């Protein structure tokens, strides 16, 4: 009920792109920051949620190096309620990963009705199926084009939201538990 208040406290008001994940090299944040520094996306706001990880990635320093520091907010780790509020207020979730194990933020965004742009990393493609817009790993120009395409086309956004919501229903914790239980039962036999 207090999502707008939470967002304002965390990131102010206005439109923003959202990245959720640990800041480390495999997450492709450099590609996202490079895309935001290009003229086509200059002035777009980005909110980065998640802890610092390995590899020395410092999003604030990297944003300064590209001259976009006024448009990048780094929250660090947030609790689940704040995270849900940030997802719900995002114009778009962007996951530019170079290598991903599963891509839970993609699923979380789709569950909450937020369109998603991801790299074409295999895990991201599998989770997003046909519900996301993809771009080639490490290509900031293609990422920028994908972001502008989604933000500039209300029909595409609506289609992505509907497809994402439907795709998210394919993932259910109870079904996962049943599948694992059945696997373990077969292995024990």
mmCIF file of C-alpha atoms in Angstrom:
data_model
loop_
_atom_site.group_PDB
_atom_site.id
_atom_site.type_symbol
_atom_site.label_atom_id
_atom_site.label_comp_id
_atom_site.label_asym_id
_atom_site.label_seq_id
_atom_site.Cartn_x
_atom_site.Cartn_y
_atom_site.Cartn_z
ATOM 1 C CA UNK A 1 0.000 0.000 0.000
ATOM 2 C CA UNK A 2 2.911 2.371 0.569
ATOM 3 C CA UNK A 3 4.873 1.548 -2.616
ATOM 4 C CA UNK A 4 4.960 5.137 -3.895
ATOM 5 C CA UNK A 5 6.205 6.384 -0.526
ATOM 6 C CA UNK A 6 8.900 3.702 -0.430
ATOM 7 C CA UNK A 7 10.055 4.553 -3.970
ATOM 8 C CA UNK A 8 10.207 8.256 -3.191
ATOM 9 C CA UNK A 9 12.272 7.561 -0.071
ATOM 10 C CA UNK A 10 14.673 5.321 -1.976
ATOM 11 C CA UNK A 11 15.025 6.943 -5.391
ATOM 12 C CA UNK A 12 12.904 10.086 -5.565
ATOM 13 C CA UNK A 13 10.220 10.532 -8.186
ATOM 14 C CA UNK A 14 10.241 10.149 -11.937
ATOM 15 C CA UNK A 15 10.717 7.400 -14.492
ATOM 16 C CA UNK A 16 13.604 4.987 -14.186
ATOM 17 C CA UNK A 17 15.108 1.836 -15.579
ATOM 18 C CA UNK A 18 15.855 -0.839 -13.001
ATOM 19 C CA UNK A 19 18.732 -3.292 -12.670
ATOM 20 C CA UNK A 20 18.614 -5.884 -9.869
ATOM 21 C CA UNK A 21 21.625 -8.018 -9.022
ATOM 22 C CA UNK A 22 25.081 -8.161 -7.531
ATOM 23 C CA UNK A 23 27.489 -5.660 -9.088
ATOM 24 C CA UNK A 24 30.126 -7.894 -10.624
ATOM 25 C CA UNK A 25 31.662 -8.180 -14.108
ATOM 26 C CA UNK A 26 29.407 -10.981 -15.395
ATOM 27 C CA UNK A 27 26.297 -8.866 -14.845
ATOM 28 C CA UNK A 28 27.131 -6.528 -17.758
ATOM 29 C CA UNK A 29 26.597 -3.272 -15.909
ATOM 30 C CA UNK A 30 29.364 -1.710 -18.024
ATOM 31 C CA UNK A 31 27.274 -2.405 -21.136
ATOM 32 C CA UNK A 32 24.227 -0.808 -19.520
ATOM 33 C CA UNK A 33 26.178 2.277 -18.416
ATOM 34 C CA UNK A 34 27.734 2.584 -21.894
ATOM 35 C CA UNK A 35 24.237 2.457 -23.428
ATOM 36 C CA UNK A 36 22.999 5.150 -21.045
ATOM 37 C CA UNK A 37 25.939 7.374 -21.998
ATOM 38 C CA UNK A 38 24.973 7.273 -25.683
ATOM 39 C CA UNK A 39 22.973 10.255 -27.016
ATOM 40 C CA UNK A 40 19.829 8.172 -27.650
ATOM 41 C CA UNK A 41 19.475 7.381 -23.916
ATOM 42 C CA UNK A 42 21.226 10.385 -22.388
ATOM 43 C CA UNK A 43 19.155 11.636 -19.458
ATOM 44 C CA UNK A 44 17.406 8.336 -18.721
ATOM 45 C CA UNK A 45 17.551 7.427 -15.055
ATOM 46 C CA UNK A 46 18.823 4.083 -13.799
ATOM 47 C CA UNK A 47 18.337 2.534 -10.380
ATOM 48 C CA UNK A 48 20.803 -0.225 -9.476
ATOM 49 C CA UNK A 49 19.682 -2.503 -6.643
ATOM 50 C CA UNK A 50 21.946 -5.083 -5.062
ATOM 51 C CA UNK A 51 25.210 -5.502 -3.202
ATOM 52 C CA UNK A 52 28.727 -5.104 -4.529
ATOM 53 C CA UNK A 53 30.296 -8.381 -5.501
ATOM 54 C CA UNK A 54 33.627 -9.587 -6.758
ATOM 55 C CA UNK A 55 35.633 -8.005 -9.561
ATOM 56 C CA UNK A 56 35.870 -4.443 -8.314
ATOM 57 C CA UNK A 57 32.729 -3.153 -10.052
ATOM 58 C CA UNK A 58 31.800 0.229 -8.578
ATOM 59 C CA UNK A 59 28.716 1.512 -10.375
ATOM 60 C CA UNK A 60 29.033 5.032 -8.944
ATOM 61 C CA UNK A 61 32.649 5.395 -10.112
ATOM 62 C CA UNK A 62 31.774 3.878 -13.503
ATOM 63 C CA UNK A 63 28.854 6.301 -13.906
ATOM 64 C CA UNK A 64 31.130 9.260 -13.118
ATOM 65 C CA UNK A 65 33.631 8.053 -15.734
ATOM 66 C CA UNK A 66 30.849 8.169 -18.339
ATOM 67 C CA UNK A 67 29.442 11.515 -17.194
ATOM 68 C CA UNK A 68 26.053 10.090 -16.216
ATOM 69 C CA UNK A 69 26.377 10.087 -12.439
ATOM 70 C CA UNK A 70 23.392 12.438 -12.018
ATOM 71 C CA UNK A 71 21.153 9.814 -13.613
ATOM 72 C CA UNK A 72 22.327 6.716 -11.744
ATOM 73 C CA UNK A 73 21.115 5.800 -8.260
ATOM 74 C CA UNK A 74 22.691 2.890 -6.404
ATOM 75 C CA UNK A 75 20.604 1.636 -3.490
ATOM 76 C CA UNK A 76 22.665 -1.362 -2.461
ATOM 77 C CA UNK A 77 20.735 -4.246 -0.960
ATOM 78 C CA UNK A 78 17.089 -3.517 -0.062
ATOM 79 C CA UNK A 79 14.463 -5.585 1.734
ATOM 80 C CA UNK A 80 11.817 -7.501 -0.218
ATOM 81 C CA UNK A 81 9.078 -4.924 0.313
ATOM 82 C CA UNK A 82 11.261 -2.078 -0.955
ATOM 83 C CA UNK A 83 12.378 -4.247 -3.867
ATOM 84 C CA UNK A 84 8.776 -4.970 -4.860
ATOM 85 C CA UNK A 85 8.029 -1.239 -4.732
ATOM 86 C CA UNK A 86 11.043 -0.481 -6.931
ATOM 87 C CA UNK A 87 10.022 -3.136 -9.450
ATOM 88 C CA UNK A 88 6.459 -1.839 -9.535
ATOM 89 C CA UNK A 89 7.605 1.717 -10.257
ATOM 90 C CA UNK A 90 10.121 0.862 -12.968
ATOM 91 C CA UNK A 91 9.464 1.735 -16.593
ATOM 92 C CA UNK A 92 11.570 -1.230 -17.584
ATOM 93 C CA UNK A 93 13.846 -3.825 -16.003
ATOM 94 C CA UNK A 94 17.183 -4.224 -17.785
ATOM 95 C CA UNK A 95 19.369 -7.290 -17.281
ATOM 96 C CA UNK A 96 22.480 -7.076 -19.509
ATOM 97 C CA UNK A 97 24.195 -10.175 -18.084
ATOM 98 C CA UNK A 98 27.112 -11.868 -19.787
ATOM 99 C CA UNK A 99 26.554 -15.082 -17.827
ATOM 100 C CA UNK A 100 23.616 -15.972 -15.652
ATOM 101 C CA UNK A 101 22.653 -19.026 -13.664
ATOM 102 C CA UNK A 102 18.897 -18.486 -13.759
ATOM 103 C CA UNK A 103 17.799 -14.848 -13.994
ATOM 104 C CA UNK A 104 15.435 -14.507 -11.034
ATOM 105 C CA UNK A 105 15.064 -10.706 -11.502
ATOM 106 C CA UNK A 106 13.584 -11.370 -14.953
ATOM 107 C CA UNK A 107 10.959 -13.637 -13.407
ATOM 108 C CA UNK A 108 10.285 -11.200 -10.546
ATOM 109 C CA UNK A 109 9.752 -8.328 -12.993
ATOM 110 C CA UNK A 110 7.414 -10.348 -15.210
ATOM 111 C CA UNK A 111 5.446 -11.463 -12.156
ATOM 112 C CA UNK A 112 4.910 -7.807 -11.246
ATOM 113 C CA UNK A 113 3.935 -6.752 -14.767
ATOM 114 C CA UNK A 114 7.120 -4.906 -15.695
ATOM 115 C CA UNK A 115 8.561 -5.305 -19.215
ATOM 116 C CA UNK A 116 12.106 -6.674 -19.421
ATOM 117 C CA UNK A 117 15.072 -6.200 -21.745
ATOM 118 C CA UNK A 118 17.806 -8.820 -21.363
ATOM 119 C CA UNK A 119 20.966 -9.900 -23.054
ATOM 120 C CA UNK A 120 20.672 -12.996 -25.194
ATOM 121 C CA UNK A 121 22.539 -15.047 -22.580
ATOM 122 C CA UNK A 122 21.052 -18.583 -22.679
ATOM 123 C CA UNK A 123 19.630 -18.481 -19.143
ATOM 124 C CA UNK A 124 17.989 -15.116 -19.798
ATOM 125 C CA UNK A 125 16.454 -16.331 -23.056
ATOM 126 C CA UNK A 126 15.148 -19.459 -21.345
ATOM 127 C CA UNK A 127 13.518 -17.639 -18.442
ATOM 128 C CA UNK A 128 12.130 -14.809 -20.559
ATOM 129 C CA UNK A 129 11.069 -17.009 -23.488
ATOM 130 C CA UNK A 130 9.206 -14.768 -25.942
ATOM 131 C CA UNK A 131 8.126 -12.303 -23.247
ATOM 132 C CA UNK A 132 11.293 -10.169 -23.210
ATOM 133 C CA UNK A 133 13.236 -8.088 -25.703
ATOM 134 C CA UNK A 134 16.803 -9.324 -26.113
ATOM 135 C CA UNK A 135 20.023 -7.850 -27.438
ATOM 136 C CA UNK A 136 23.456 -9.383 -28.132
ATOM 137 C CA UNK A 137 25.619 -9.755 -25.026
ATOM 138 C CA UNK A 138 27.964 -6.790 -24.580
ATOM 139 C CA UNK A 139 26.456 -4.568 -27.303
ATOM 140 C CA UNK A 140 25.535 -1.163 -25.816
ATOM 141 C CA UNK A 141 24.083 0.209 -29.070
ATOM 142 C CA UNK A 142 21.770 -2.774 -29.458
ATOM 143 C CA UNK A 143 20.806 -2.465 -25.799
ATOM 144 C CA UNK A 144 19.994 1.216 -26.276
ATOM 145 C CA UNK A 145 17.865 0.414 -29.320
ATOM 146 C CA UNK A 146 15.972 -2.291 -27.409
ATOM 147 C CA UNK A 147 15.309 0.064 -24.494
ATOM 148 C CA UNK A 148 14.058 2.834 -26.787
ATOM 149 C CA UNK A 149 11.912 0.376 -28.755
ATOM 150 C CA UNK A 150 10.134 -0.829 -25.620
ATOM 151 C CA UNK A 151 9.772 2.602 -24.030
ATOM 152 C CA UNK A 152 8.564 4.174 -27.269
ATOM 153 C CA UNK A 153 5.902 1.651 -28.252
ATOM 154 C CA UNK A 154 2.885 1.404 -25.921
ATOM 155 C CA UNK A 155 1.505 -1.572 -27.842
ATOM 156 C CA UNK A 156 4.759 -3.480 -27.524
ATOM 157 C CA UNK A 157 4.917 -2.682 -23.798
ATOM 158 C CA UNK A 158 1.371 -3.961 -23.290
ATOM 159 C CA UNK A 159 2.165 -7.119 -25.269
ATOM 160 C CA UNK A 160 5.340 -7.713 -23.234
ATOM 161 C CA UNK A 161 3.524 -7.195 -19.937
ATOM 162 C CA UNK A 162 0.797 -9.696 -20.906
ATOM 163 C CA UNK A 163 3.342 -12.224 -22.210
ATOM 164 C CA UNK A 164 5.542 -11.757 -19.138
ATOM 165 C CA UNK A 165 2.679 -12.270 -16.724
ATOM 166 C CA UNK A 166 1.692 -15.456 -18.559
ATOM 167 C CA UNK A 167 5.306 -16.686 -18.674
ATOM 168 C CA UNK A 168 5.778 -16.061 -14.952
ATOM 169 C CA UNK A 169 2.897 -18.442 -14.236
ATOM 170 C CA UNK A 170 5.021 -21.249 -15.690
ATOM 171 C CA UNK A 171 7.246 -20.977 -12.609
ATOM 172 C CA UNK A 172 5.688 -22.150 -9.370
ATOM 173 C CA UNK A 173 7.488 -23.040 -6.129
ATOM 174 C CA UNK A 174 5.063 -25.858 -5.329
ATOM 175 C CA UNK A 175 5.562 -27.403 -8.782
ATOM 176 C CA UNK A 176 9.316 -27.048 -8.324
ATOM 177 C CA UNK A 177 9.158 -28.817 -4.964
ATOM 178 C CA UNK A 178 7.033 -31.643 -6.408
ATOM 179 C CA UNK A 179 9.442 -32.089 -9.311
ATOM 180 C CA UNK A 180 12.445 -32.226 -7.003
ATOM 181 C CA UNK A 181 10.662 -34.611 -4.633
ATOM 182 C CA UNK A 182 9.882 -36.913 -7.544
ATOM 183 C CA UNK A 183 13.481 -36.755 -8.755
ATOM 184 C CA UNK A 184 14.839 -37.607 -5.311
ATOM 185 C CA UNK A 185 12.340 -40.467 -4.977
ATOM 186 C CA UNK A 186 13.496 -41.933 -8.312
ATOM 187 C CA UNK A 187 17.167 -41.558 -7.332
ATOM 188 C CA UNK A 188 16.627 -43.341 -4.013
ATOM 189 C CA UNK A 189 15.016 -46.283 -5.850
#
